[in-house]
PDB file of C-alpha atoms in Angstrom:
ATOM      1  CA  MET A 368      -4.765 -25.483   3.192  1.00 48.00           C
ATOM      2  CA  ASP A 369      -3.696 -22.333   5.019  1.00 53.00           C
ATOM      3  CA  ALA A 370      -2.918 -18.952   3.439  1.00 51.00           C
ATOM      4  CA  ARG A 371       0.825 -19.558   3.246  1.00 53.00           C
ATOM      5  CA  GLU A 372       0.334 -22.922   1.549  1.00 52.00           C
ATOM      6  CA  ALA A 373      -1.924 -21.226  -0.967  1.00 52.00           C
ATOM      7  CA  GLY A 374       0.947 -18.888  -1.907  1.00 55.00           C
ATOM      8  CA  LEU A 375      -0.399 -15.956   0.129  1.00 63.00           C
ATOM      9  CA  ASP A 376       2.187 -14.115   2.199  1.00 80.00           C
ATOM     10  CA  ILE A 377      -0.291 -13.439   4.949  1.00 92.00           C
ATOM     11  CA  CYS A 378      -1.417 -14.956   8.266  1.00 94.00           C
ATOM     12  CA  VAL A 379      -4.136 -13.799  10.626  1.00 96.00           C
ATOM     13  CA  ASN A 380      -4.107 -15.292  14.163  1.00 96.00           C
ATOM     14  CA  THR A 381      -6.926 -14.378  16.525  1.00 96.00           C
ATOM     15  CA  ARG A 382      -7.526 -14.801  20.271  1.00 94.00           C
ATOM     16  CA  GLU A 383      -9.362 -13.184  23.149  1.00 92.00           C
ATOM     17  CA  LEU A 384      -7.526 -10.568  25.231  1.00 91.00           C
ATOM     18  CA  SER A 385     -10.488 -10.065  27.591  1.00 89.00           C
ATOM     19  CA  PRO A 386     -14.161 -11.060  27.538  1.00 88.00           C
ATOM     20  CA  LYS A 387     -14.847  -7.877  25.511  1.00 88.00           C
ATOM     21  CA  VAL A 388     -11.726  -7.453  23.455  1.00 94.00           C
ATOM     22  CA  ALA A 389     -10.292  -9.770  20.810  1.00 96.00           C
ATOM     23  CA  LEU A 390      -6.844  -9.629  19.252  1.00 97.00           C
ATOM     24  CA  ALA A 391      -5.992 -10.153  15.598  1.00 97.00           C
ATOM     25  CA  GLU A 392      -2.265 -10.555  14.864  1.00 97.00           C
ATOM     26  CA  ILE A 393      -1.508 -10.124  11.236  1.00 97.00           C
ATOM     27  CA  GLN A 394       1.764 -11.328   9.740  1.00 96.00           C
ATOM     28  CA  GLY A 395       3.039 -10.648   6.228  1.00 95.00           C
ATOM     29  CA  GLU A 396       2.226  -8.182   3.484  1.00 95.00           C
ATOM     30  CA  ILE A 397      -1.270  -6.733   3.032  1.00 96.00           C
ATOM     31  CA  ASP A 398      -2.008  -5.848  -0.579  1.00 95.00           C
ATOM     32  CA  VAL A 399      -4.652  -6.261  -3.231  1.00 93.00           C
ATOM     33  CA  TYR A 400      -4.036 -10.033  -3.320  1.00 93.00           C
ATOM     34  CA  THR A 401      -3.801 -10.795   0.412  1.00 95.00           C
ATOM     35  CA  SER A 402      -6.326  -8.293   1.829  1.00 95.00           C
ATOM     36  CA  PRO A 403      -9.395 -10.616   1.207  1.00 95.00           C
ATOM     37  CA  LYS A 404      -7.745 -13.103   3.630  1.00 95.00           C
ATOM     38  CA  VAL A 405      -7.329 -10.354   6.196  1.00 97.00           C
ATOM     39  CA  LYS A 406     -10.943  -9.293   5.705  1.00 97.00           C
ATOM     40  CA  GLU A 407     -12.115 -12.876   6.165  1.00 96.00           C
ATOM     41  CA  GLY A 408     -10.172 -13.220   9.450  1.00 96.00           C
ATOM     42  CA  LEU A 409     -11.472  -9.995  10.917  1.00 97.00           C
ATOM     43  CA  LEU A 410     -15.064 -10.586   9.741  1.00 97.00           C
ATOM     44  CA  GLU A 411     -14.981 -13.943  11.507  1.00 95.00           C
ATOM     45  CA  LEU A 412     -14.314 -12.138  14.800  1.00 95.00           C
ATOM     46  CA  ILE A 413     -17.094  -9.583  14.233  1.00 96.00           C
ATOM     47  CA  GLU A 414     -19.530 -12.300  13.355  1.00 95.00           C
ATOM     48  CA  LYS A 415     -18.686 -13.998  16.655  1.00 93.00           C
ATOM     49  CA  GLY A 416     -19.781 -10.749  18.367  1.00 94.00           C
ATOM     50  CA  LYS A 417     -16.358  -9.302  19.024  1.00 95.00           C
ATOM     51  CA  TYR A 418     -16.796  -5.599  18.493  1.00 96.00           C
ATOM     52  CA  ASN A 419     -13.728  -4.284  20.287  1.00 96.00           C
ATOM     53  CA  LEU A 420     -10.666  -5.345  18.335  1.00 97.00           C
ATOM     54  CA  VAL A 421      -6.946  -4.903  18.824  1.00 97.00           C
ATOM     55  CA  ILE A 422      -5.283  -5.409  15.417  1.00 98.00           C
ATOM     56  CA  SER A 423      -1.568  -5.953  15.655  1.00 98.00           C
ATOM     57  CA  LEU A 424       0.461  -4.887  12.637  1.00 98.00           C
ATOM     58  CA  GLU A 425       3.733  -5.562  14.394  1.00 97.00           C
ATOM     59  CA  ASP A 426       4.622  -8.297  11.952  1.00 96.00           C
ATOM     60  CA  VAL A 427       3.262  -6.570   8.911  1.00 96.00           C
ATOM     61  CA  ARG A 428       5.996  -5.499   6.507  1.00 93.00           C
ATOM     62  CA  TYR A 429       3.751  -3.735   3.971  1.00 96.00           C
ATOM     63  CA  ILE A 430       0.239  -2.358   3.713  1.00 97.00           C
ATOM     64  CA  ASP A 431      -1.391  -0.661   0.729  1.00 96.00           C
ATOM     65  CA  SER A 432      -4.686   1.160   0.142  1.00 96.00           C
ATOM     66  CA  THR A 433      -6.653  -2.096  -0.205  1.00 95.00           C
ATOM     67  CA  GLY A 434      -5.390  -3.137   3.240  1.00 96.00           C
ATOM     68  CA  LEU A 435      -6.336   0.232   4.666  1.00 97.00           C
ATOM     69  CA  GLY A 436      -9.744  -0.142   2.989  1.00 96.00           C
ATOM     70  CA  VAL A 437     -10.281  -3.427   4.829  1.00 97.00           C
ATOM     71  CA  LEU A 438      -9.440  -1.810   8.190  1.00 97.00           C
ATOM     72  CA  ILE A 439     -11.798   1.139   7.446  1.00 97.00           C
ATOM     73  CA  GLY A 440     -14.571  -1.324   6.471  1.00 96.00           C
ATOM     74  CA  MET A 441     -14.091  -3.280   9.744  1.00 97.00           C
ATOM     75  CA  LEU A 442     -14.156  -0.086  11.776  1.00 97.00           C
ATOM     76  CA  LYS A 443     -17.466   0.864  10.192  1.00 96.00           C
ATOM     77  CA  LYS A 444     -18.869  -2.565  11.083  1.00 97.00           C
ATOM     78  CA  VAL A 445     -17.766  -2.527  14.733  1.00 97.00           C
ATOM     79  CA  ARG A 446     -18.966   1.053  15.184  1.00 96.00           C
ATOM     80  CA  GLU A 447     -22.510  -0.119  14.277  1.00 96.00           C
ATOM     81  CA  HIS A 448     -22.281  -2.097  17.533  1.00 96.00           C
ATOM     82  CA  ASN A 449     -20.582   0.700  19.489  1.00 95.00           C
ATOM     83  CA  GLY A 450     -17.269  -1.052  19.192  1.00 96.00           C
ATOM     84  CA  THR A 451     -13.883   0.215  18.174  1.00 96.00           C
ATOM     85  CA  ILE A 452     -10.537  -0.829  16.785  1.00 97.00           C
ATOM     86  CA  GLY A 453      -7.091  -0.138  18.185  1.00 96.00           C
ATOM     87  CA  ILE A 454      -4.064  -0.662  15.964  1.00 97.00           C
ATOM     88  CA  VAL A 455      -0.750  -1.807  17.415  1.00 97.00           C
ATOM     89  CA  CYS A 456       2.115  -0.638  15.251  1.00 96.00           C
ATOM     90  CA  SER A 457       5.673   0.482  15.783  1.00 93.00           C
ATOM     91  CA  ASN A 458       6.984   0.173  12.209  1.00 94.00           C
ATOM     92  CA  PRO A 459       7.706   3.774  11.092  1.00 95.00           C
ATOM     93  CA  GLN A 460       6.902   2.981   7.453  1.00 95.00           C
ATOM     94  CA  ILE A 461       3.442   1.634   8.312  1.00 96.00           C
ATOM     95  CA  LYS A 462       2.846   4.562  10.717  1.00 96.00           C
ATOM     96  CA  LYS A 463       3.783   6.948   7.917  1.00 96.00           C
ATOM     97  CA  ILE A 464       1.033   5.482   5.698  1.00 96.00           C
ATOM     98  CA  PHE A 465      -1.558   6.024   8.471  1.00 96.00           C
ATOM     99  CA  ASN A 466      -0.275   9.611   8.809  1.00 95.00           C
ATOM    100  CA  ILE A 467      -0.361  10.448   5.088  1.00 95.00           C
ATOM    101  CA  THR A 468      -3.873   9.087   4.699  1.00 95.00           C
ATOM    102  CA  GLY A 469      -5.158  10.804   7.864  1.00 94.00           C
ATOM    103  CA  LEU A 470      -6.204   7.454   9.295  1.00 95.00           C
ATOM    104  CA  VAL A 471      -4.143   8.145  12.392  1.00 94.00           C
ATOM    105  CA  LYS A 472      -7.030  10.423  13.438  1.00 93.00           C
ATOM    106  CA  ILE A 473      -9.621   7.679  12.942  1.00 94.00           C
ATOM    107  CA  PHE A 474      -7.858   4.719  14.507  1.00 94.00           C
ATOM    108  CA  GLY A 475      -6.126   4.628  17.830  1.00 91.00           C
ATOM    109  CA  ILE A 476      -2.508   3.712  17.145  1.00 95.00           C
ATOM    110  CA  TYR A 477      -0.711   2.128  20.094  1.00 96.00           C
ATOM    111  CA  LYS A 478       2.864   1.021  20.844  1.00 94.00           C
ATOM    112  CA  ASN A 479       1.839  -2.381  22.237  1.00 94.00           C
ATOM    113  CA  GLN A 480      -1.050  -4.646  23.036  1.00 93.00           C
ATOM    114  CA  GLU A 481      -1.199  -3.640  26.695  1.00 92.00           C
ATOM    115  CA  GLU A 482      -1.600   0.080  25.817  1.00 94.00           C
ATOM    116  CA  ALA A 483      -4.248  -0.769  23.206  1.00 93.00           C
ATOM    117  CA  LEU A 484      -6.164  -3.028  25.603  1.00 91.00           C
ATOM    118  CA  LYS A 485      -6.101  -0.371  28.316  1.00 90.00           C
ATOM    119  CA  ASN A 486      -7.640   2.171  25.913  1.00 89.00           C
ATOM    120  CA  LEU A 487     -10.277  -0.207  24.613  1.00 86.00           C
ATOM    121  CA  MET A 488     -11.552  -1.433  28.005  1.00 77.00           C
TER     122      MET A 488
ATOM    123  CA  MET B 953      19.145  13.738 -24.377  1.00 47.00           C
ATOM    124  CA  SER B 954      21.408  11.783 -22.066  1.00 53.00           C
ATOM    125  CA  SER B 955      20.835   8.055 -21.636  1.00 55.00           C
ATOM    126  CA  PRO B 956      19.756   6.783 -18.221  1.00 62.00           C
ATOM    127  CA  LYS B 957      22.418   5.678 -15.723  1.00 78.00           C
ATOM    128  CA  ALA B 958      20.643   2.354 -15.535  1.00 87.00           C
ATOM    129  CA  GLY B 959      17.300   0.933 -16.392  1.00 89.00           C
ATOM    130  CA  PHE B 960      15.212  -2.124 -16.879  1.00 88.00           C
ATOM    131  CA  SER B 961      11.763  -3.078 -17.961  1.00 91.00           C
ATOM    132  CA  PHE B 962       9.626  -6.110 -17.417  1.00 89.00           C
ATOM    133  CA  THR B 963       6.198  -7.485 -18.094  1.00 91.00           C
ATOM    134  CA  ALA B 964       4.134  -9.503 -15.720  1.00 90.00           C
ATOM    135  CA  PRO B 965       0.593 -10.877 -15.751  1.00 91.00           C
ATOM    136  CA  SER B 966      -1.972  -8.367 -14.492  1.00 89.00           C
ATOM    137  CA  HIS B 967      -3.287 -10.825 -11.857  1.00 89.00           C
ATOM    138  CA  PRO B 968      -3.122  -9.378  -8.283  1.00 89.00           C
ATOM    139  CA  LYS B 969      -0.856 -12.194  -7.110  1.00 88.00           C
ATOM    140  CA  PHE B 970       2.014 -10.666  -9.095  1.00 91.00           C
ATOM    141  CA  VAL B 971       2.009  -7.322  -7.306  1.00 92.00           C
ATOM    142  CA  GLY B 972       4.247  -8.759  -4.550  1.00 92.00           C
ATOM    143  CA  ILE B 973       6.737  -9.963  -7.212  1.00 91.00           C
ATOM    144  CA  VAL B 974       6.764  -6.505  -8.808  1.00 92.00           C
ATOM    145  CA  ARG B 975       7.658  -4.948  -5.412  1.00 93.00           C
ATOM    146  CA  LEU B 976      10.335  -7.576  -4.792  1.00 92.00           C
ATOM    147  CA  VAL B 977      11.982  -7.069  -8.203  1.00 92.00           C
ATOM    148  CA  LEU B 978      11.929  -3.283  -7.850  1.00 92.00           C
ATOM    149  CA  GLY B 979      13.314  -3.399  -4.294  1.00 92.00           C
ATOM    150  CA  GLY B 980      16.158  -5.642  -5.398  1.00 91.00           C
ATOM    151  CA  PHE B 981      16.988  -3.379  -8.304  1.00 90.00           C
ATOM    152  CA  LEU B 982      16.990  -0.191  -6.210  1.00 90.00           C
ATOM    153  CA  ARG B 983      19.264  -1.733  -3.532  1.00 90.00           C
ATOM    154  CA  ARG B 984      22.053  -1.688  -6.130  1.00 88.00           C
ATOM    155  CA  PHE B 985      22.009   2.117  -6.016  1.00 85.00           C
ATOM    156  CA  ALA B 986      22.606   4.716  -3.303  1.00 79.00           C
ATOM    157  CA  VAL B 987      18.927   4.858  -2.409  1.00 85.00           C
ATOM    158  CA  SER B 988      17.877   4.911   1.232  1.00 90.00           C
ATOM    159  CA  GLN B 989      15.694   2.123   2.620  1.00 92.00           C
ATOM    160  CA  GLU B 990      12.965   4.692   3.326  1.00 92.00           C
ATOM    161  CA  GLU B 991      13.015   5.817  -0.311  1.00 92.00           C
ATOM    162  CA  ILE B 992      12.909   2.212  -1.492  1.00 94.00           C
ATOM    163  CA  GLU B 993       9.826   1.512   0.722  1.00 95.00           C
ATOM    164  CA  ASP B 994       8.128   4.663  -0.562  1.00 95.00           C
ATOM    165  CA  ILE B 995       8.754   3.714  -4.192  1.00 95.00           C
ATOM    166  CA  LYS B 996       7.610   0.132  -3.647  1.00 95.00           C
ATOM    167  CA  LEU B 997       4.351   1.372  -2.141  1.00 96.00           C
ATOM    168  CA  ALA B 998       3.709   3.899  -4.935  1.00 95.00           C
ATOM    169  CA  VAL B 999       4.475   1.325  -7.634  1.00 94.00           C
ATOM    170  CA  GLY B1000       2.268  -1.249  -5.935  1.00 94.00           C
ATOM    171  CA  GLU B1001      -0.593   1.232  -5.918  1.00 94.00           C
ATOM    172  CA  ALA B1002      -0.005   2.157  -9.557  1.00 91.00           C
ATOM    173  CA  TRP B1003       0.143  -1.542 -10.518  1.00 90.00           C
ATOM    174  CA  THR B1004      -3.138  -2.136  -8.720  1.00 88.00           C
ATOM    175  CA  TRP B1005      -4.717   0.823 -10.519  1.00 84.00           C
ATOM    176  CA  VAL B1006      -3.486  -0.297 -13.961  1.00 83.00           C
ATOM    177  CA  ALA B1007      -4.514  -3.906 -13.274  1.00 83.00           C
ATOM    178  CA  THR B1008      -7.999  -2.691 -12.349  1.00 79.00           C
ATOM    179  CA  HIS B1009      -8.556  -0.257 -15.168  1.00 74.00           C
ATOM    180  CA  GLY B1010      -6.259  -1.421 -17.936  1.00 69.00           C
ATOM    181  CA  ARG B1011      -7.014  -3.835 -20.720  1.00 71.00           C
ATOM    182  CA  GLY B1012      -4.946  -6.898 -21.485  1.00 74.00           C
ATOM    183  CA  GLN B1013      -3.467  -9.747 -19.556  1.00 81.00           C
ATOM    184  CA  ASN B1014      -0.047  -8.260 -18.959  1.00 88.00           C
ATOM    185  CA  ILE B1015       1.343  -5.075 -17.447  1.00 89.00           C
ATOM    186  CA  SER B1016       4.681  -3.573 -18.500  1.00 90.00           C
ATOM    187  CA  VAL B1017       6.816  -1.538 -16.170  1.00 91.00           C
ATOM    188  CA  GLU B1018       9.706   0.658 -17.372  1.00 92.00           C
ATOM    189  CA  CYS B1019      12.161   1.821 -14.774  1.00 92.00           C
ATOM    190  CA  LYS B1020      15.087   4.138 -15.329  1.00 91.00           C
ATOM    191  CA  VAL B1021      17.562   5.521 -12.867  1.00 91.00           C
ATOM    192  CA  GLU B1022      19.140   8.891 -13.603  1.00 89.00           C
ATOM    193  CA  LYS B1023      21.798  10.637 -11.572  1.00 84.00           C
ATOM    194  CA  ASP B1024      19.379  12.170  -9.055  1.00 87.00           C
ATOM    195  CA  PHE B1025      16.023  10.611  -9.795  1.00 91.00           C
ATOM    196  CA  LEU B1026      14.140   7.473 -10.605  1.00 92.00           C
ATOM    197  CA  GLN B1027      11.344   7.316 -13.174  1.00 94.00           C
ATOM    198  CA  ILE B1028       8.889   4.490 -13.414  1.00 94.00           C
ATOM    199  CA  SER B1029       6.390   4.311 -16.248  1.00 92.00           C
ATOM    200  CA  PHE B1030       3.401   2.089 -16.941  1.00 87.00           C
ATOM    201  CA  PRO B1031       2.259   2.090 -20.533  1.00 83.00           C
ATOM    202  CA  VAL B1032      -1.546   1.714 -20.238  1.00 76.00           C
ATOM    203  CA  ASN B1033      -3.833  -0.007 -22.682  1.00 69.00           C
ATOM    204  CA  ARG B1034      -6.961   1.485 -21.210  1.00 61.00           C
ATOM    205  CA  ASP B1035     -10.645   0.723 -21.745  1.00 56.00           C
ATOM    206  CA  ALA B1036     -12.491   3.683 -23.171  1.00 53.00           C
ATOM    207  CA  SER B1037     -14.885   3.478 -20.206  1.00 51.00           C
ATOM    208  CA  SER B1038     -12.094   3.410 -17.592  1.00 53.00           C
ATOM    209  CA  PRO B1039     -11.274   6.579 -15.690  1.00 52.00           C
ATOM    210  CA  VAL B1040      -8.082   8.450 -16.350  1.00 51.00           C
ATOM    211  CA  ILE B1041      -5.875   9.565 -13.476  1.00 50.00           C
ATOM    212  CA  GLU B1042      -6.155  13.237 -14.136  1.00 49.00           C
ATOM    213  CA  GLU B1043      -4.437  15.913 -12.182  1.00 43.00           C
ATOM    214  CA  ARG B1044      -7.690  16.893 -10.513  1.00 39.00           C
ATOM    215  CA  SER B1045      -8.250  13.352  -9.193  1.00 45.00           C
ATOM    216  CA  LEU B1046      -4.747  13.287  -7.744  1.00 43.00           C
ATOM    217  CA  GLY B1047      -5.737  15.969  -5.299  1.00 42.00           C
ATOM    218  CA  LYS B1048      -8.973  14.337  -4.171  1.00 44.00           C
ATOM    219  CA  LYS B1049      -9.633  13.693  -0.515  1.00 43.00           C
ATOM    220  CA  PRO B1050      -9.421  10.052   0.525  1.00 41.00           C
ATOM    221  CA  GLY B1051     -12.632   8.102   0.568  1.00 45.00           C
ATOM    222  CA  GLU B1052     -12.537   4.859  -1.300  1.00 55.00           C
ATOM    223  CA  ASN B1053      -9.480   2.623  -1.621  1.00 62.00           C
ATOM    224  CA  GLU B1054      -8.716   4.035  -5.020  1.00 63.00           C
ATOM    225  CA  ASP B1055      -8.590   7.559  -3.723  1.00 83.00           C
ATOM    226  CA  LEU B1056      -6.352   6.406  -0.883  1.00 91.00           C
ATOM    227  CA  GLY B1057      -4.056   4.799  -3.469  1.00 92.00           C
ATOM    228  CA  LEU B1058      -3.812   7.953  -5.507  1.00 90.00           C
ATOM    229  CA  LEU B1059      -3.225   9.983  -2.381  1.00 93.00           C
ATOM    230  CA  LEU B1060      -0.363   7.651  -1.419  1.00 95.00           C
ATOM    231  CA  ILE B1061       1.195   7.809  -4.903  1.00 94.00           C
ATOM    232  CA  ASN B1062       0.943  11.572  -4.925  1.00 93.00           C
ATOM    233  CA  SER B1063       2.407  11.902  -1.425  1.00 94.00           C
ATOM    234  CA  LEU B1064       5.260   9.471  -1.784  1.00 95.00           C
ATOM    235  CA  MET B1065       6.471  10.389  -5.270  1.00 95.00           C
ATOM    236  CA  ASP B1066       7.719  13.790  -6.308  1.00 94.00           C
ATOM    237  CA  LYS B1067       6.073  14.011  -9.701  1.00 93.00           C
ATOM    238  CA  VAL B1068       3.147  12.026 -11.090  1.00 92.00           C
ATOM    239  CA  LEU B1069       2.292  12.364 -14.790  1.00 88.00           C
ATOM    240  CA  TRP B1070      -0.333  11.014 -17.131  1.00 81.00           C
ATOM    241  CA  GLU B1071       1.153  11.257 -20.575  1.00 77.00           C
ATOM    242  CA  LYS B1072      -0.285  10.816 -24.052  1.00 76.00           C
ATOM    243  CA  GLN B1073       2.219  10.534 -26.854  1.00 73.00           C
ATOM    244  CA  MET B1074       1.684   9.238 -30.383  1.00 73.00           C
ATOM    245  CA  GLY B1075      -1.685   7.877 -29.382  1.00 72.00           C
ATOM    246  CA  LYS B1076      -0.200   5.864 -26.495  1.00 76.00           C
ATOM    247  CA  GLU B1077      -0.983   6.543 -22.862  1.00 78.00           C
ATOM    248  CA  SER B1078       1.332   6.047 -19.958  1.00 82.00           C
ATOM    249  CA  PHE B1079       1.285   6.681 -16.263  1.00 84.00           C
ATOM    250  CA  SER B1080       4.674   7.746 -14.887  1.00 90.00           C
ATOM    251  CA  MET B1081       6.124   8.715 -11.561  1.00 94.00           C
ATOM    252  CA  LYS B1082       9.401  10.378 -10.560  1.00 94.00           C
ATOM    253  CA  LYS B1083      11.230  10.227  -7.270  1.00 93.00           C
ATOM    254  CA  PHE B1084      14.169  12.485  -6.645  1.00 91.00           C
ATOM    255  CA  PHE B1085      16.810  10.904  -4.422  1.00 84.00           C
ATOM    256  CA  GLY B1086      17.877  12.368  -1.150  1.00 75.00           C
ATOM    257  CA  LYS B1087      14.398  13.699  -0.266  1.00 65.00           C
ATOM    258  CA  SER B1088      11.988  11.813   1.971  1.00 55.00           C
ATOM    259  CA  SER B1089       8.247  12.071   1.246  1.00 51.00           C
ATOM    260  CA  ASP B1090       7.936  14.908   3.809  1.00 48.00           C
ATOM    261  CA  GLY B1091      10.595  16.889   1.938  1.00 42.00           C
ATOM    262  CA  ILE B1092      13.355  16.259   4.480  1.00 40.00           C
ATOM    263  CA  SER B1093      16.596  14.627   3.375  1.00 41.00           C
ATOM    264  CA  ALA B1094      16.207  10.924   4.147  1.00 41.00           C
ATOM    265  CA  ARG B1095      19.927  10.318   4.535  1.00 38.00           C
ATOM    266  CA  LYS B1096      20.183  12.804   7.363  1.00 35.00           C
ATOM    267  CA  ASN B1097      17.691  10.782   9.462  1.00 32.00           C
TER     268      ASN B1097
END
């Protein structure tokens, strides 16, 4: 049973962008209920040894503090292995949340996957 | 005291899976008024954060939300049946720097809403937030954007 069948409005698709960089495309709303599913998807990548991640929030309509907490936790984990995370986001509402919380200074925020990949290589 | 222009209240189970429903109901209600989409998204996020806080620290299986729309502002209140051991959102904690998720949540509420109050009246506690219409969270008129 996938997340949507379980009543969770969230989906995390992952694939390799290059031998060193993996992409996680998140779709849906990230809140206190759905963030464990996002955490699970991202942890799976890290456990496979992918320490440079591009996380696409292009299809994310909503993110709250628990979702931001998951992203911060994942950043801490990849940094232990000298990795990093680039966020792809063009939604002004989501970008505003990164600005308010100051996370725009911690994560690289990029317009598209290509720009993120270029900066992570 | 004048009566609100419009208002509604509802109660939902405090389980995290209902936070999305709360946002949906609130968004639908606010769309009936001259509220910009940016303001609606701000309010939905602040209410979602408040709901999460009350669900985490409150007691009881249900959470009530009271929403009233006045001429130029919206007020949303959460009556809280709090555990004695649970923290109170005091004014000093609203200004804390972000660290844990909870601090981020309070920071977002404080930034997106114009007034955040913890009230104690007649032995009952409530957490309430006000948003004045026509102002975006950075203080610039949203409708001019």
